[in-house]
Short mmCIF file of C-alpha atoms in Angstrom, two decimals:
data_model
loop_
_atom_site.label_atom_id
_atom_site.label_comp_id
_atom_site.label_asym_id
_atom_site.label_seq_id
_atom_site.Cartn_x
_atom_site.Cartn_y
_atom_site.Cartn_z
CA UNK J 1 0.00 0.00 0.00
CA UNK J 2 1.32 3.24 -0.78
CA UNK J 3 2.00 5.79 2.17
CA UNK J 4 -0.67 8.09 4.08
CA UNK J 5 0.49 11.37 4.93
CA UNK J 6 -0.78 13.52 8.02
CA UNK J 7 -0.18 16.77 7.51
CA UNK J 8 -0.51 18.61 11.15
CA UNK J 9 0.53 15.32 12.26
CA UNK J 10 2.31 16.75 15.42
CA UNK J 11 -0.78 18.46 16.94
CA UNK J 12 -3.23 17.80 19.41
CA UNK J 13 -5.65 15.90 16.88
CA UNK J 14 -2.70 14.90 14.26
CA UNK J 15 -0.66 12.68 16.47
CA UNK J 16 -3.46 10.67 17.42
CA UNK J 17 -4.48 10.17 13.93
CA UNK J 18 -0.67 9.46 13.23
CA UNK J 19 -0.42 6.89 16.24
CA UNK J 20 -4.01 4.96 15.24
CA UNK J 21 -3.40 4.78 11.35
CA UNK J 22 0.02 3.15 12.58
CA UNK J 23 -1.35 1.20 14.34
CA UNK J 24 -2.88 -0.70 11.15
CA UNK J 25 -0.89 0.42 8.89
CA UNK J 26 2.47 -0.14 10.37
CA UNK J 27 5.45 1.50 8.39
CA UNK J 28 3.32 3.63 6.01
CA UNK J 29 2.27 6.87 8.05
CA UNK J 30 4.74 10.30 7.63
CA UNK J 31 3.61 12.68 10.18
CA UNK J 32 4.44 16.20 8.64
CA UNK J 33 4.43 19.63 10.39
CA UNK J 34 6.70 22.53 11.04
CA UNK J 35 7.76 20.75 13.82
CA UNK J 36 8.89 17.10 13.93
CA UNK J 37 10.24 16.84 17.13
CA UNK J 38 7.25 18.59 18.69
CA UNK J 39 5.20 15.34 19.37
CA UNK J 40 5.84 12.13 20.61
CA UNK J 41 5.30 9.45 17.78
CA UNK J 42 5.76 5.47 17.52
CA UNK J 43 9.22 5.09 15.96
CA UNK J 44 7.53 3.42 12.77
CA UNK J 45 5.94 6.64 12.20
CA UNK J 46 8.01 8.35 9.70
CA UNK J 47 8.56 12.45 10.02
CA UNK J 48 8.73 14.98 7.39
CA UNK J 49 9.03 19.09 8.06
CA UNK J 50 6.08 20.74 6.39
CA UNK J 51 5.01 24.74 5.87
CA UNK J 52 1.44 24.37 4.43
CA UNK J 53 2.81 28.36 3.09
CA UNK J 54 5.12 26.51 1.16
CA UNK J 55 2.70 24.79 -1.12
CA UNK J 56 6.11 23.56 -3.55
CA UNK J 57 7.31 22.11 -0.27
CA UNK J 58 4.17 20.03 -0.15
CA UNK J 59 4.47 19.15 -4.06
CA UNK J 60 7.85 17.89 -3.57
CA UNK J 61 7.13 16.25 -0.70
CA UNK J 62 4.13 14.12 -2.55
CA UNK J 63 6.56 13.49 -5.38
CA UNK J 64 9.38 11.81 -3.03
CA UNK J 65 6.96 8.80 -1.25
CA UNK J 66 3.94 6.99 -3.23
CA UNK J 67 1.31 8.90 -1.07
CA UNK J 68 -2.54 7.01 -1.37
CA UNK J 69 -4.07 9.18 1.42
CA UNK J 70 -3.73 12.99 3.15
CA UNK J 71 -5.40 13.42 6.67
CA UNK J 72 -5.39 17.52 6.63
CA UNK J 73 -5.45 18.17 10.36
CA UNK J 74 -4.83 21.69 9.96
CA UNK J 75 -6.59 24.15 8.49
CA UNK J 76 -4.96 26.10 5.66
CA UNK J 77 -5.68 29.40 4.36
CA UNK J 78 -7.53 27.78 1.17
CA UNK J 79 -8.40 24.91 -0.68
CA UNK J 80 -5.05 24.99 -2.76
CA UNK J 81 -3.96 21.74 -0.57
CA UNK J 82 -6.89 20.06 -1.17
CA UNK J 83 -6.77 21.02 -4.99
CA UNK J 84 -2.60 19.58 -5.21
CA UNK J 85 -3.78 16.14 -3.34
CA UNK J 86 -7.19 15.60 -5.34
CA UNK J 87 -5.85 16.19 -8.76
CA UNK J 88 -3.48 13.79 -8.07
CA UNK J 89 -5.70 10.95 -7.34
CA UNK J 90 -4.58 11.25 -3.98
CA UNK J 91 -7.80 10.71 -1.72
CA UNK J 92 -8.23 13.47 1.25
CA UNK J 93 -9.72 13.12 4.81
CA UNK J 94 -10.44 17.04 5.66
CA UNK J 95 -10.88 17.69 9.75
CA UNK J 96 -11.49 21.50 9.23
CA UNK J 97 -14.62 23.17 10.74
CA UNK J 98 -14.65 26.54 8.35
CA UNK J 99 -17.61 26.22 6.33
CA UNK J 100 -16.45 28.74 3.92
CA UNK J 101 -13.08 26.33 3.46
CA UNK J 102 -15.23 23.02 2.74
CA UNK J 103 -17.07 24.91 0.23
CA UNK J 104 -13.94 25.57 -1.88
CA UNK J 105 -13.15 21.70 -1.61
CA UNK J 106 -16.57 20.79 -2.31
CA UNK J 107 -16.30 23.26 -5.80
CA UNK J 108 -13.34 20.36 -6.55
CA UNK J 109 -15.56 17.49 -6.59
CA UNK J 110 -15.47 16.93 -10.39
CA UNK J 111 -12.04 17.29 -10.49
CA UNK J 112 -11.34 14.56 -7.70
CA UNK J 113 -13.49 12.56 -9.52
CA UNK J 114 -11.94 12.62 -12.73
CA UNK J 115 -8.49 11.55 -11.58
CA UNK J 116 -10.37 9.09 -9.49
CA UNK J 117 -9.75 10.49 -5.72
CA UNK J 118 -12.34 10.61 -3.03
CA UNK J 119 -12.29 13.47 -0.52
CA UNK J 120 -14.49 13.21 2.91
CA UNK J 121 -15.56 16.25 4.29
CA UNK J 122 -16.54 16.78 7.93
CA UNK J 123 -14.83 14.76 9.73
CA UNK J 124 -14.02 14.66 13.86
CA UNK J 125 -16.66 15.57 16.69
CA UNK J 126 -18.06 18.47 15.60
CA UNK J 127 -18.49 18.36 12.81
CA UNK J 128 -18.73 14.93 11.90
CA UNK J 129 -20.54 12.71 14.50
CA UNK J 130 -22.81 16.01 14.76
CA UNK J 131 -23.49 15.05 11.05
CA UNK J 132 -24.13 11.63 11.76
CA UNK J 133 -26.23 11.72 13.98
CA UNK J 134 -28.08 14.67 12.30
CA UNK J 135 -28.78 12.50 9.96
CA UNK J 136 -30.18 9.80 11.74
CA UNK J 137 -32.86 12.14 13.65
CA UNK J 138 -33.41 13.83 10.48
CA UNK J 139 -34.67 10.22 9.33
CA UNK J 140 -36.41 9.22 12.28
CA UNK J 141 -38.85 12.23 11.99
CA UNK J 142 -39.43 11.64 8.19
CA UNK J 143 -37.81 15.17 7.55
CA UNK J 144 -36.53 17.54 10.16
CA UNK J 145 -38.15 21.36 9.92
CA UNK J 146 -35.18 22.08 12.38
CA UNK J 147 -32.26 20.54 13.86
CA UNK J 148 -30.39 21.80 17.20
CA UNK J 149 -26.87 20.58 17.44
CA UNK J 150 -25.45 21.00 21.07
CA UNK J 151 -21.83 20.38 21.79
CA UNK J 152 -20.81 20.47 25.40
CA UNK J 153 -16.37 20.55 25.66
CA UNK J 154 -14.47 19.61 28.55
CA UNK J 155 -12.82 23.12 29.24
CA UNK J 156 -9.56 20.98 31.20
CA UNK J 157 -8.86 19.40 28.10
CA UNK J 158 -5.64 20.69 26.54
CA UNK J 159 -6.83 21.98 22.48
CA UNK J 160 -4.13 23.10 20.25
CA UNK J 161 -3.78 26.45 19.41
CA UNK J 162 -5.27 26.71 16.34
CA UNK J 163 -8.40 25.01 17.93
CA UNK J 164 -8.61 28.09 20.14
CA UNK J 165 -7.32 30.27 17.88
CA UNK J 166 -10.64 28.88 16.13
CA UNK J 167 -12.99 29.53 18.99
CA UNK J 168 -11.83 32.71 19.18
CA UNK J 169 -12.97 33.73 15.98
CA UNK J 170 -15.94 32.25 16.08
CA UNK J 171 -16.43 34.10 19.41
CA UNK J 172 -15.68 37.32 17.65
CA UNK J 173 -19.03 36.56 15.33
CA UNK J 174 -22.44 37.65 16.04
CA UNK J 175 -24.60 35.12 17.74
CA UNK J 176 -27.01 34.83 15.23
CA UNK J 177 -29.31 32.86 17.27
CA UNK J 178 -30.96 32.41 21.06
CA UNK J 179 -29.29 30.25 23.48
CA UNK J 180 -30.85 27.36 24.14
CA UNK J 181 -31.31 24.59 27.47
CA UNK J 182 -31.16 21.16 26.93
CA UNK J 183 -30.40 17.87 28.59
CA UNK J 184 -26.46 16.96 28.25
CA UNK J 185 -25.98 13.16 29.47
CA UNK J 186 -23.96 13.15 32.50
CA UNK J 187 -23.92 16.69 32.97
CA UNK J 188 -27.67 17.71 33.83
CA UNK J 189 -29.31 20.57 31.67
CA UNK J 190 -27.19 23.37 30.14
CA UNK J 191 -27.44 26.30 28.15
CA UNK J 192 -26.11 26.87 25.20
CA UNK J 193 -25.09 29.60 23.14
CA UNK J 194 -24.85 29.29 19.67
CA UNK J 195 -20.97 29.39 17.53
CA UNK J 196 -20.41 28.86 14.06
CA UNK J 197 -19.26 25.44 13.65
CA UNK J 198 -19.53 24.12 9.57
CA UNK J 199 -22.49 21.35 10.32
CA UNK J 200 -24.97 23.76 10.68
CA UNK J 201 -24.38 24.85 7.00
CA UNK J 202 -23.20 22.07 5.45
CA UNK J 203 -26.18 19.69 7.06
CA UNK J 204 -28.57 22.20 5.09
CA UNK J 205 -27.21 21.43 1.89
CA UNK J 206 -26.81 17.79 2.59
CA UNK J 207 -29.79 17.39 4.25
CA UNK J 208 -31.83 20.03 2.66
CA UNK J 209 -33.00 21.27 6.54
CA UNK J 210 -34.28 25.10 6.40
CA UNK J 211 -33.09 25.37 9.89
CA UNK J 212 -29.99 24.44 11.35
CA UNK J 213 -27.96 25.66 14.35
CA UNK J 214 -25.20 24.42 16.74
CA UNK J 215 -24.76 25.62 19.81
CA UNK J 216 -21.59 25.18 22.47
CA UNK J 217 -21.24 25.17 26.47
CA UNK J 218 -18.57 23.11 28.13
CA UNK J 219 -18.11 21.35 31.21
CA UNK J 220 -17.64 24.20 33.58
CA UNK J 221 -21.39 26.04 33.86
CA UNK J 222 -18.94 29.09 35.13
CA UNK J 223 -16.56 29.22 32.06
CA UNK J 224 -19.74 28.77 29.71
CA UNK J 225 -21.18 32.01 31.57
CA UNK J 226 -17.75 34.08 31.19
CA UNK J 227 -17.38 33.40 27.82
CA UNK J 228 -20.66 34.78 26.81
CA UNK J 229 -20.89 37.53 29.22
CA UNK J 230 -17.29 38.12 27.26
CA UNK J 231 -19.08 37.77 23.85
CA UNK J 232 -22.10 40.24 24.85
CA UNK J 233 -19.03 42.92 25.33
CA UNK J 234 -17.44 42.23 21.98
CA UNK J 235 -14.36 41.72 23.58
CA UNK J 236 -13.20 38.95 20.84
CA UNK J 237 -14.55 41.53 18.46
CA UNK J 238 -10.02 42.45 18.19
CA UNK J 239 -9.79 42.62 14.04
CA UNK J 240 -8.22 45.59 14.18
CA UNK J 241 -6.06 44.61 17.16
CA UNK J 242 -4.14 41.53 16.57
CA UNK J 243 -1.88 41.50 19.16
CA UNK J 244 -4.97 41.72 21.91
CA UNK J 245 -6.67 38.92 19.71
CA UNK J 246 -3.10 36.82 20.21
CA UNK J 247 -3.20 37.74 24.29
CA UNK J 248 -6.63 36.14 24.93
CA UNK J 249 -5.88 33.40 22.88
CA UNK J 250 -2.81 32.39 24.88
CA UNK J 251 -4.84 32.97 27.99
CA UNK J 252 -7.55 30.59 26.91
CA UNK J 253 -4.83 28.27 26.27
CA UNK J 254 -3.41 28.23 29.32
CA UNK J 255 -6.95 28.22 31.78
CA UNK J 256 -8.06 24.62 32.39
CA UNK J 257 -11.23 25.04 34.79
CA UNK J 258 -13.12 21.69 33.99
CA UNK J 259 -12.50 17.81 33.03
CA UNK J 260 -11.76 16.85 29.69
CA UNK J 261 -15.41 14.57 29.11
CA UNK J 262 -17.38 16.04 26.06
CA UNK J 263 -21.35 15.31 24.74
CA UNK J 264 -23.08 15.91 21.95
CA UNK J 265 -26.80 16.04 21.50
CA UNK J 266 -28.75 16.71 18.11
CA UNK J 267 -32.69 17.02 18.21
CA UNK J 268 -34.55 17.10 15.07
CA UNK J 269 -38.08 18.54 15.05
CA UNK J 270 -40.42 17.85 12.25
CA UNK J 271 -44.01 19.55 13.29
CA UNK J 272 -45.33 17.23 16.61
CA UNK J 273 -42.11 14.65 15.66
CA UNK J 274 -38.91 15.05 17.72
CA UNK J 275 -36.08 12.52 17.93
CA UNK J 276 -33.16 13.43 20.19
CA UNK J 277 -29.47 11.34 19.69
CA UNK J 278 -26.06 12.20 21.93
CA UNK J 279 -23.13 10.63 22.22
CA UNK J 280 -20.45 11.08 25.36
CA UNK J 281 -16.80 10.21 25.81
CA UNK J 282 -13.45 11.46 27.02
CA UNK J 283 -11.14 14.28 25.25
CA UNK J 284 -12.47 16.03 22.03
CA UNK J 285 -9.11 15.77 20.22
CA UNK J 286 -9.09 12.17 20.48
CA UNK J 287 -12.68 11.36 19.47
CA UNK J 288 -11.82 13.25 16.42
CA UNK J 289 -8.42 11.74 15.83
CA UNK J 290 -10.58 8.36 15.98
CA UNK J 291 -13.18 9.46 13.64
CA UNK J 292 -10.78 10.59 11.06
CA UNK J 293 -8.65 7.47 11.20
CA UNK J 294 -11.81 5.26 10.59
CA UNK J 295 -12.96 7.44 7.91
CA UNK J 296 -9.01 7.14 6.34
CA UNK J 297 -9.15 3.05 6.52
CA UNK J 298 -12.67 3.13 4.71
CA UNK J 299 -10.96 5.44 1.98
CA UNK J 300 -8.25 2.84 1.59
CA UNK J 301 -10.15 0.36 1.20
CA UNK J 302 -11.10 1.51 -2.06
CA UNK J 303 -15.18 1.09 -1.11
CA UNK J 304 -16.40 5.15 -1.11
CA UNK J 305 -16.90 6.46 -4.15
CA UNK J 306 -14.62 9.06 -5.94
CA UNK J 307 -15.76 13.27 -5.64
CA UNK J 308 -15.78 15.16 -2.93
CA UNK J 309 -18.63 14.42 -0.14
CA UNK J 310 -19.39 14.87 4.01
CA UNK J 311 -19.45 12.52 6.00
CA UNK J 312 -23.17 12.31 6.47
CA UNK J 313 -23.92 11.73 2.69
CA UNK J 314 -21.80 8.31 2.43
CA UNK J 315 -23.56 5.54 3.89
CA UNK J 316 -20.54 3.54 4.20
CA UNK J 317 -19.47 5.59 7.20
CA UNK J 318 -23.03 5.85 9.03
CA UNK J 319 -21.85 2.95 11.58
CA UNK J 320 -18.84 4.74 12.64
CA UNK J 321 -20.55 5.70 15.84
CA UNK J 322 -20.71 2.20 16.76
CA UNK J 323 -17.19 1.32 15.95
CA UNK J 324 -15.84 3.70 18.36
CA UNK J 325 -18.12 2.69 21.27
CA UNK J 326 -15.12 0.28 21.92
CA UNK J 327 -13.36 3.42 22.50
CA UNK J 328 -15.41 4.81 25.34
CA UNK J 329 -17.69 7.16 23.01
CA UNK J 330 -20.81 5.81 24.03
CA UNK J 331 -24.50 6.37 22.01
CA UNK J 332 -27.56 7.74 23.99
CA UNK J 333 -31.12 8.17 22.78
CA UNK J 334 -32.58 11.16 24.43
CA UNK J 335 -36.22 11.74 25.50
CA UNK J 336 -38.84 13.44 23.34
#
């Protein structure tokens, strides 16, 4: 089999994807990043330095190993990565959360499929099992009017910094919607408050849903509060002030106040039909390191077919849910 490559392979969510796809694919993983010694890797996991600026660096780097697969577990500042890997046949596995990034991928569907690559959108927690499970709810109520995604974060885990360099800028946007209280499994009932994470756009196109919104709390009911009281200020709203927007991002890097346990709950409402799904586990980086490694082994195997699609609109991946219950991500069917 020819090689996969991780790029962002040395991050929070990239070295777990690099240590699972090892795992059963001994030999045949290069973890590539700016920094190679930065993360602690099986020694059969082979290295490669990696500026995703430098987009000859990444052509010459394709050009040097047979390369069947790319995990992207960073997010670059367009979809010129995704264009070098899919009109080379070379199937991607995409773990951003940008909506307007996975539109510019999804624009290169005809391209991936004429050199006969397959490129899976969507993929980790949020989204991905979001989208999953969106779509199972959808189906349960014959047609959802409305879906509510609700993702509740341990704020103890450790992110990387470009996940809360992320948040951040989501935190900078508008709300765009109310907050709302809900039922998290193993944490009681929550509030809320909505963020900008891709599912809620992309599930409308995939799904054809009119109404679609995801909404974020974590573990700590105080951190949830101060973050929104934050938001109501506009204090993330720092555009023109970079170096304050760099200041609370290394604080929110460095504040643990919480566990590391996550849950996700998506409700679909269809008139007098509601179905509620969740799933709970341990350590957001990790269930979506596991998601994107399953989705990468199902791309291998040659089974998906070629284009550019999300996760929720290949039925081939609907069971993944299941496969990582031996994991410790566990399902839950909510009340109506």
């Amino acid at each position: 089999m020819s090689g996969i490559l991780v790029i962002g392979g040395y991050g929070a969510v990239g070295a777990q994807v690099s240590t699972t796809l090892d795992g059963w694919f001994p030999g045949q993983v290069i973890a590539a990043g700016r920094n190679p010694d930065g993360a602690r890797l099986p020694d059969t996991v082979r290295r490669a330095r990696l500026d995703l600026a430098d987009i000859g660096g990444l052509e010459r780097l394709l050009d040097l190993d047979p390369i069947a697969a790319v995990v992207l577990c960073v997010e670059p500042a367009d979809a010129t990565v995704a264009e070098t890997c899919l009109s080379r046949g070379i199937h991607l596995v995409d773990v951003g959360a940008s909506d307007h990034l996975l539109r510019q991928v999804e624009d290169l569907a005809d391209r991936a499929t004429v050199s006969g690559a397959t490129g899976v959108l969507s993929v980790g927690l949020a989204p991905g099992l979001t989208n999953l499970l969106a779509r199972r709810v959808h189906e349960r109520v014959g047609g959802a009017q409305r879906i509510d995604i609700t993702v509740l974060l341990g704020a103890g885990e450790q992110h990387g910094a470009d996940a809360v360099a992320w948040t951040v800028s989501r935190l900078a946007q508008p709300a765009g919607a109310r907050p709302r209280r809900y039922a998290m499994p193993g944490h009681g009932r929550r509030i809320a408050y909505p963020l900008d994470f891709s599912d809620q756009h992309s599930l409308r196109r995939t799904l054809g849903v009119p109404r679609v919104t995801t909404r974020m709390c974590l573990d700590s009911a105080f951190s949830t509060r101060l973050l929104a009281g934050l938001r109501r200020l506009a204090v993330f709203r720092v555009n023109r002030r970079p170096a304050l927007r760099r200041l609370i991002t290394a604080a929110l890097s460095r504040v643990h106040i919480g566990g590391n346990g996550f849950a996700v709950r998506v409700d679909a409402v269809n008139s007098d039909r509601h179905a509620a799904l969740a799933l709970t586990g341990n350590g957001q980086s990790r269930a979506t390191a596991l998601v994107a490694a399953h989705v990468t082994r199902t791309v291998l195997a040659g089974t998906l077919p070629t284009g550019v699609h999300h996760i929720d609109q290949l039925p081939a991946l609907a069971g993944i849910p299941e496969q990582l219950a031996a994991h410790g991500i566990l399902p839950h069917t909510m009340p109506g």
